[in-house]
Short mmCIF file of C-alpha atoms in Angstrom, two decimals:
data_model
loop_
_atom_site.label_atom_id
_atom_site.label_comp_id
_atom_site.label_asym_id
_atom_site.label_seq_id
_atom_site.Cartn_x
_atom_site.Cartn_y
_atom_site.Cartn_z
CA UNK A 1 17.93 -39.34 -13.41
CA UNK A 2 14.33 -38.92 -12.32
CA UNK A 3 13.24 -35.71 -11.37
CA UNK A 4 12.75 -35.96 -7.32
CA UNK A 5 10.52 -32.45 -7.50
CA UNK A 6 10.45 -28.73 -6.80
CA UNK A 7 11.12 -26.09 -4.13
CA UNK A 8 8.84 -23.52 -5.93
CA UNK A 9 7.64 -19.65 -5.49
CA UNK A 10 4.18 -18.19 -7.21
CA UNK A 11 3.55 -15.01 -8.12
CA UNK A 12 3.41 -12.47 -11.07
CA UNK A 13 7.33 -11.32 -10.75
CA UNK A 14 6.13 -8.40 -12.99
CA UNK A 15 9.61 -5.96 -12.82
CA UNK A 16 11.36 -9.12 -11.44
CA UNK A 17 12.55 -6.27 -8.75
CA UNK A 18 15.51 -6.94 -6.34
CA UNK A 19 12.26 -8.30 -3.47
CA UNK A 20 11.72 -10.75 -5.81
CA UNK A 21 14.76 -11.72 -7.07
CA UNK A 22 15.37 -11.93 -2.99
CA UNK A 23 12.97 -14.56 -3.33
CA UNK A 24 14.08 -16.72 -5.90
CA UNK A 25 17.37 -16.91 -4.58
CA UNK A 26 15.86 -17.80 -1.48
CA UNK A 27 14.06 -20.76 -3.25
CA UNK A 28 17.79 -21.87 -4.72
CA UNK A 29 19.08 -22.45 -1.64
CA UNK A 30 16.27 -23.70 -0.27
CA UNK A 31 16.04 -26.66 -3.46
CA UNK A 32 20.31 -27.44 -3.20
CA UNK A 33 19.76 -27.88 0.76
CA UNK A 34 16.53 -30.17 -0.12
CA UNK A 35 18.12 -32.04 -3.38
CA UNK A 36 15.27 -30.69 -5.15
CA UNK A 37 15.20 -28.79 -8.47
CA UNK A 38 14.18 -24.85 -8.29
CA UNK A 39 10.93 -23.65 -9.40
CA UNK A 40 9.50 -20.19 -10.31
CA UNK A 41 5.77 -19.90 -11.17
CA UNK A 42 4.24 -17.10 -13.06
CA UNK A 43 1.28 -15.95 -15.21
CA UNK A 44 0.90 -14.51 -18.25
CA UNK A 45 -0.95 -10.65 -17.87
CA UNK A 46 -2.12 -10.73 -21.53
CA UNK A 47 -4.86 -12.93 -19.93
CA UNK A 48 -5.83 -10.28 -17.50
CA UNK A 49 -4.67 -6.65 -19.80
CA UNK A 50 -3.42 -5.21 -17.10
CA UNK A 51 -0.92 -2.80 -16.79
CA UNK A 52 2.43 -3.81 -16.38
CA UNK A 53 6.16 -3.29 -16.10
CA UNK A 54 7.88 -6.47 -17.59
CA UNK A 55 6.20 -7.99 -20.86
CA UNK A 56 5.95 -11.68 -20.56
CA UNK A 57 9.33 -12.44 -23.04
CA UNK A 58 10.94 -9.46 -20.67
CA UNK A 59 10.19 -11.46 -17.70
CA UNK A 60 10.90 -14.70 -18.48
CA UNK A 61 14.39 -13.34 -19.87
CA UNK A 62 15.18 -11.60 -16.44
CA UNK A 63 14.51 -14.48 -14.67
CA UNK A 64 16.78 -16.25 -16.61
CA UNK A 65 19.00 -14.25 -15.22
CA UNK A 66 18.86 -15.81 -12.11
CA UNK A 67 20.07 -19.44 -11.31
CA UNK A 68 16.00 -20.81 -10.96
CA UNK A 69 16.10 -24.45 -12.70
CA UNK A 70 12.53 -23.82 -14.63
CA UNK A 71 9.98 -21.28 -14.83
CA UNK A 72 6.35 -22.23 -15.35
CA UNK A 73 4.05 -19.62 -17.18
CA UNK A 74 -0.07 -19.95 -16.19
CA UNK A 75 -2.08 -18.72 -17.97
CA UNK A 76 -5.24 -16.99 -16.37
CA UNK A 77 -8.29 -19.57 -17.97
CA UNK A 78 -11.42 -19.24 -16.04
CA UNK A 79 -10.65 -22.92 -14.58
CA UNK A 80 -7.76 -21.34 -12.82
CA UNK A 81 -9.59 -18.27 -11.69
CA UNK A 82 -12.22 -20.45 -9.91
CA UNK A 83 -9.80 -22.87 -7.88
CA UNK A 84 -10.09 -22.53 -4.30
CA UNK A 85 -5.92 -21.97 -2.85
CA UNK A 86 -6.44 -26.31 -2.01
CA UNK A 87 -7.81 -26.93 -5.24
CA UNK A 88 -4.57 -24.88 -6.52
CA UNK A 89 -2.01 -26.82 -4.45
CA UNK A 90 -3.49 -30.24 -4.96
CA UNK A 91 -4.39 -30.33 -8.52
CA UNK A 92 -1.66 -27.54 -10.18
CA UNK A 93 1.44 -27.60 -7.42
CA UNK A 94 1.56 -31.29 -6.37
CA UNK A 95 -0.08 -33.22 -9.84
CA UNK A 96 0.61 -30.82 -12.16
CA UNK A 97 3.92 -29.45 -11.23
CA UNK A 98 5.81 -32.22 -8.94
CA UNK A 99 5.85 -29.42 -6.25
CA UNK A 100 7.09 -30.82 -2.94
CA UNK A 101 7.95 -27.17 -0.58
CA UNK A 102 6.35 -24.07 -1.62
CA UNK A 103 7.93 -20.68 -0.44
CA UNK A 104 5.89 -17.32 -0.23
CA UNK A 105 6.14 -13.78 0.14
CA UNK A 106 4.81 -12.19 3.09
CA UNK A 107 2.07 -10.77 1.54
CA UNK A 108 1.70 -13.16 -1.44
CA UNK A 109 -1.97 -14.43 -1.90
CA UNK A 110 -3.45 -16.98 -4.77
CA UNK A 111 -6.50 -18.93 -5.17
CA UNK A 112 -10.45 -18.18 -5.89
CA UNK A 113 -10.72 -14.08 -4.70
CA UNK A 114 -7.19 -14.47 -2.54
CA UNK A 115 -9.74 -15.02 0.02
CA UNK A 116 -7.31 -17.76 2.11
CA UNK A 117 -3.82 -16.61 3.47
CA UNK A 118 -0.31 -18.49 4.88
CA UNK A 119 -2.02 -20.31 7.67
CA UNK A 120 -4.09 -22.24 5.37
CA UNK A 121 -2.00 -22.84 2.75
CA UNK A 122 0.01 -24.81 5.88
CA UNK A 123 -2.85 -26.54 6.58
CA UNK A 124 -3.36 -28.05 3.28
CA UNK A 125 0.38 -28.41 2.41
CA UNK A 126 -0.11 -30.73 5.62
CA UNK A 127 -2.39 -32.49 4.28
CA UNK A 128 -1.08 -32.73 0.74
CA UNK A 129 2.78 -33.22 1.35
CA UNK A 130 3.87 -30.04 0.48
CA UNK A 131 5.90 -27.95 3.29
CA UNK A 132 4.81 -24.12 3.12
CA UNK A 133 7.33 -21.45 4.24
CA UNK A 134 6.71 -18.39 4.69
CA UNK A 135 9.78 -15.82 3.67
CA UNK A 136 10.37 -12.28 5.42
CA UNK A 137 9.73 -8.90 3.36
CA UNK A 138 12.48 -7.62 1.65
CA UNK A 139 12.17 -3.35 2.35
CA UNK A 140 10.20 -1.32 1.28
CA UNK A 141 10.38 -2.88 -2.52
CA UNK A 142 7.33 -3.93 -4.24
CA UNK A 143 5.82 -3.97 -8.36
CA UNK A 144 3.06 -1.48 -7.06
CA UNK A 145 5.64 0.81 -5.71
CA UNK A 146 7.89 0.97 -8.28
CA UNK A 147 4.76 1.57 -11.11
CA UNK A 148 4.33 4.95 -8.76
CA UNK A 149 7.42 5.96 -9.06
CA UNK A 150 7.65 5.48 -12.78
CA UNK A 151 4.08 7.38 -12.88
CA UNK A 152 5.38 9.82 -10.82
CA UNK A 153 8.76 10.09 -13.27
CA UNK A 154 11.15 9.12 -10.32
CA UNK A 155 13.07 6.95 -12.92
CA UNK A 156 16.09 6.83 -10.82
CA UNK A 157 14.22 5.73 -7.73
CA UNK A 158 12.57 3.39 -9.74
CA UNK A 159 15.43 1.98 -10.90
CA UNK A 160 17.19 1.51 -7.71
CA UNK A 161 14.52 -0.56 -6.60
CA UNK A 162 14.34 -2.87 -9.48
CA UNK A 163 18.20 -3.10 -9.63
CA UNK A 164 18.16 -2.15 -13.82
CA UNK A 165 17.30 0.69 -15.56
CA UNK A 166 13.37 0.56 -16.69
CA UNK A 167 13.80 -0.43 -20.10
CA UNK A 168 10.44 -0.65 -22.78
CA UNK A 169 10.87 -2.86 -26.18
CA UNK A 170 9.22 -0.81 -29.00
CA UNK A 171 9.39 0.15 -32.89
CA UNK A 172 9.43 2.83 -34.99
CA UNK A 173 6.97 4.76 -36.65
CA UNK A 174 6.52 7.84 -38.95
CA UNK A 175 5.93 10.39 -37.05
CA UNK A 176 5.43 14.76 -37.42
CA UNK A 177 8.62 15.19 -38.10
CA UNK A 178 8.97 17.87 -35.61
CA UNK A 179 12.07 17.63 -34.08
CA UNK A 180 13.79 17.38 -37.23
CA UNK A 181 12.75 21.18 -37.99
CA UNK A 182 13.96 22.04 -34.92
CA UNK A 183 17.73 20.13 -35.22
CA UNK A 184 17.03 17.45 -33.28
CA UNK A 185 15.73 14.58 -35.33
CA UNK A 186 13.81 11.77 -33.39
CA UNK A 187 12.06 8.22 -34.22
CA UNK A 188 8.63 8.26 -32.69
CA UNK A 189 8.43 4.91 -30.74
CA UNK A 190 5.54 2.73 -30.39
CA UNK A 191 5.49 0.56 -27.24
CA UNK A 192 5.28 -3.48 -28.23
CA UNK A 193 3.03 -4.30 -25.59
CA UNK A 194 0.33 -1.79 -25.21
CA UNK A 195 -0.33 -3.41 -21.11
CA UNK A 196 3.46 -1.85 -20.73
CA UNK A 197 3.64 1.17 -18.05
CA UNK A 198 5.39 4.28 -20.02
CA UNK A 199 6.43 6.98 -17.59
CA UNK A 200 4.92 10.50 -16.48
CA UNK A 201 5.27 12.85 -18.93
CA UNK A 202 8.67 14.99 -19.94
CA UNK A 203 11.83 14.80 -20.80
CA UNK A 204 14.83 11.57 -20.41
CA UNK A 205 17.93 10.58 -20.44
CA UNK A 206 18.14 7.28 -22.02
CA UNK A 207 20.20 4.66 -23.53
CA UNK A 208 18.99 3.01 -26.78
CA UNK A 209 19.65 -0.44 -28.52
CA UNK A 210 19.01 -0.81 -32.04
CA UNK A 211 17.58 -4.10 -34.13
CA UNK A 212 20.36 -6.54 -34.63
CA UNK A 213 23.07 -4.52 -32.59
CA UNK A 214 24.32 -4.91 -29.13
CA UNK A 215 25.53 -1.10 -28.95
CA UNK A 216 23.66 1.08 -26.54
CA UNK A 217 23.78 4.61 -27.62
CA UNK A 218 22.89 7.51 -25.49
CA UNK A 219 19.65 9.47 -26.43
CA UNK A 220 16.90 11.54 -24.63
CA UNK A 221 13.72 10.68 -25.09
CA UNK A 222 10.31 13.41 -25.15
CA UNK A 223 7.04 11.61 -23.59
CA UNK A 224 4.22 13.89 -24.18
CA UNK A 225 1.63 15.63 -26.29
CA UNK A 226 4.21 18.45 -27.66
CA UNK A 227 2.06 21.17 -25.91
CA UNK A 228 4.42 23.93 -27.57
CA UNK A 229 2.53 22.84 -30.92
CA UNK A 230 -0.93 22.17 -29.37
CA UNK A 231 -0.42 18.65 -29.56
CA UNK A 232 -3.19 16.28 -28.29
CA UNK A 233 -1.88 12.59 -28.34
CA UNK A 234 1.10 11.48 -26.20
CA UNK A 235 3.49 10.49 -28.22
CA UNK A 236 7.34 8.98 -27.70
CA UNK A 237 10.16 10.42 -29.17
CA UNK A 238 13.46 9.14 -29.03
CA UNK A 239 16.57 11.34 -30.46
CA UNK A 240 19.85 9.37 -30.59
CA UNK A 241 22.98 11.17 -30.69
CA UNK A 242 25.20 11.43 -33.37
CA UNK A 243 23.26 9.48 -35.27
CA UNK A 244 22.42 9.84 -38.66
CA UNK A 245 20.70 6.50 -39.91
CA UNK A 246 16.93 6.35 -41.01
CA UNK A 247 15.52 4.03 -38.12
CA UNK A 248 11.75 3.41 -39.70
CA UNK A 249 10.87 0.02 -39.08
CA UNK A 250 13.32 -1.02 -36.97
CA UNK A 251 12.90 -1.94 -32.97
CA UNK A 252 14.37 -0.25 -30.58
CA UNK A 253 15.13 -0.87 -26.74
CA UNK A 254 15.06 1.77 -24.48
CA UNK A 255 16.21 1.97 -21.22
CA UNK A 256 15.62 4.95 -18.85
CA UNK A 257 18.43 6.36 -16.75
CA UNK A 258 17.05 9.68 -15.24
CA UNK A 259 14.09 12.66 -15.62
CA UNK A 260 15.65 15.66 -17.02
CA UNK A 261 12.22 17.80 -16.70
CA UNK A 262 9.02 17.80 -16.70
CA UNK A 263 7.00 18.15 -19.91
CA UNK A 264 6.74 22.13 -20.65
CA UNK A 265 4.85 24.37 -23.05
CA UNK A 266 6.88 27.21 -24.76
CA UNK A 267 6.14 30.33 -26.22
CA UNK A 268 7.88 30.13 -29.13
CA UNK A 269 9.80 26.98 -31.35
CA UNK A 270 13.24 29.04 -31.12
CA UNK A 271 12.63 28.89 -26.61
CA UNK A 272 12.30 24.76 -26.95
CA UNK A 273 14.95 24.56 -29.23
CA UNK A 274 17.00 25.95 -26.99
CA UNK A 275 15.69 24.14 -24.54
CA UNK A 276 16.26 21.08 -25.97
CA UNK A 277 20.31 21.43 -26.47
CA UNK A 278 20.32 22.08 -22.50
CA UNK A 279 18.89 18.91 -22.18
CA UNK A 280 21.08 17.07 -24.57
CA UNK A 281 24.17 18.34 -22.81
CA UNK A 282 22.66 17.61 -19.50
CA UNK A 283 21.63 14.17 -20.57
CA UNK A 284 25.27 13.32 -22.12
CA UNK A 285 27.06 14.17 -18.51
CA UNK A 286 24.31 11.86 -16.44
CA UNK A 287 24.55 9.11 -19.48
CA UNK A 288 28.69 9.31 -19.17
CA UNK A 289 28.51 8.25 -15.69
CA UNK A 290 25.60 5.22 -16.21
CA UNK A 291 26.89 1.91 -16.56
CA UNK A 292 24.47 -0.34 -15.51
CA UNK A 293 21.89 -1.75 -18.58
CA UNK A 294 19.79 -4.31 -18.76
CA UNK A 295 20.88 -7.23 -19.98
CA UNK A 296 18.30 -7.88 -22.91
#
């Protein structure tokens, strides 16, 4: 059958929060009521470098998640940086992309310097054939808000909003070996995509997903330069329970459930040790009562 068009959305999606899953489920309905086919349209950061919350694969796999017919990934050329919003609509949304209604945040902006807002992206759907519909905010939810939290280490807060636990894709290197001495062996953790926000400093209660399994174990994870040890880079550290396996190499997924503390300095290795066992008992009861993951 030949494809009659889209009902589409732009924007970055970067967390692909509950707002913006709001709004592709809002351009579902909008494409069955129509007869039209459901469109999402993104861009890829790498482009830009800047800091994110979703990696493009992570993004693209949430949204398929969702029941949008097709996402389209842009990527930021300096062609597309210079078209005017009507150059965008005409020549991208309508020739490029079969684009017949367009729906938009309430605050969503595109085009040369975002200089042009809803009213005139009416005006030239007018004049174009596409119908431009404005949709209502959803809350208080937004990408910029949740990277605060997540700066702020406010995972759970952060998490509410995005409707998963924040969850970063990285792999394992050899590390100091420092937690090992003290009984609690960890796998330092490099993040894949170095745009990818990591959270304030301190201490986590986390689930983990290993290369080729689809077990999440509970862990707490250490973000921070080890200041008990006069440490200078900030480092990753993920200690899995009950787990005895070498896991050089290997990637691991982590997804954050709750701050346990702040990062500390101690006076003494014996002090964090002990330290550490409070926070593996306190991150076993909040991890028993977690059962929401993201579905990577």
């Amino acid at each position: 059958m030949e494809q009659q068009g889209y009902v589409a959305t732009i924007g970055m999606f970067d967390g692909v929060h509950q707002g913006h899953r709001f709004v592709v489920s809002q351009v579902v309905e909008a494409a069955r009521e129509r007869g039209l086919q459901s469109m999402v349209i993104t861009f890829d950061h790498t482009m830009r470098r800047e800091q994110v919350l979703t990696p493009l694969a992570a993004k693209l796999l949430l949204l398929s998640h969702t029941q949008v017919d097709r996402t389209e990934v842009l990527s930021f050329t300096d062609e597309l940086r210079q078209m005017t919003a009507r150059q965008f609509m005409e020549q991208v949304l309508k020739e490029q992309l079969g684009v017949k209604v367009l729906l938009t945040g309430y605050d969503n902006r595109f085009g040369y310097r975002r200089e042009e807002g809803f009213e005139d992206y009416v005006r030239y759907g007018n004049e174009l054939g596409i119908e431009v519909i404005q949709l209502p905010a959803k809350g208080e939810v937004s990408s910029s808000r949740v990277r605060q939290l997540l700066s702020d280490g406010q995972i759970a807060q952060a998490n509410e909003l995005l409707g998963y636990p924040y969850t970063i894709l990285g792999h394992v290197e050899h590390g100091e070996h420092v937690g090992t001495k003290l009984g609690f062996p960890t796998a330092n953790l490099v993040a894949e995509d170095a745009c990818q926000l990591i959270p304030a400093k301190g201490a986590y209660a986390v689930k983990v997903r290993m290369e080729n399994s689809v077990e999440w174990k509970h862990a707490m994870m250490n973000i921070g330069t080890r200041p008990t040890f006069d440490g200078q880079r900030v480092t990753l550290e993920v200690h899995v329970f009950r787990l005895h396996e070498n896991l050089y190499g290997q990637q691991l997924l982590v997804s954050f459930i709750d701050r346990l503390r702040p990062e500390q300095r101690f006076d003494s290795a014996e002090a964090l040790k002990a330290q550490l066992q409070q926070d593996a008992e306190r991150a076993e009861e909040l991890l028993k009562v977690e059962s929401s993951i993201l579905k990577y």
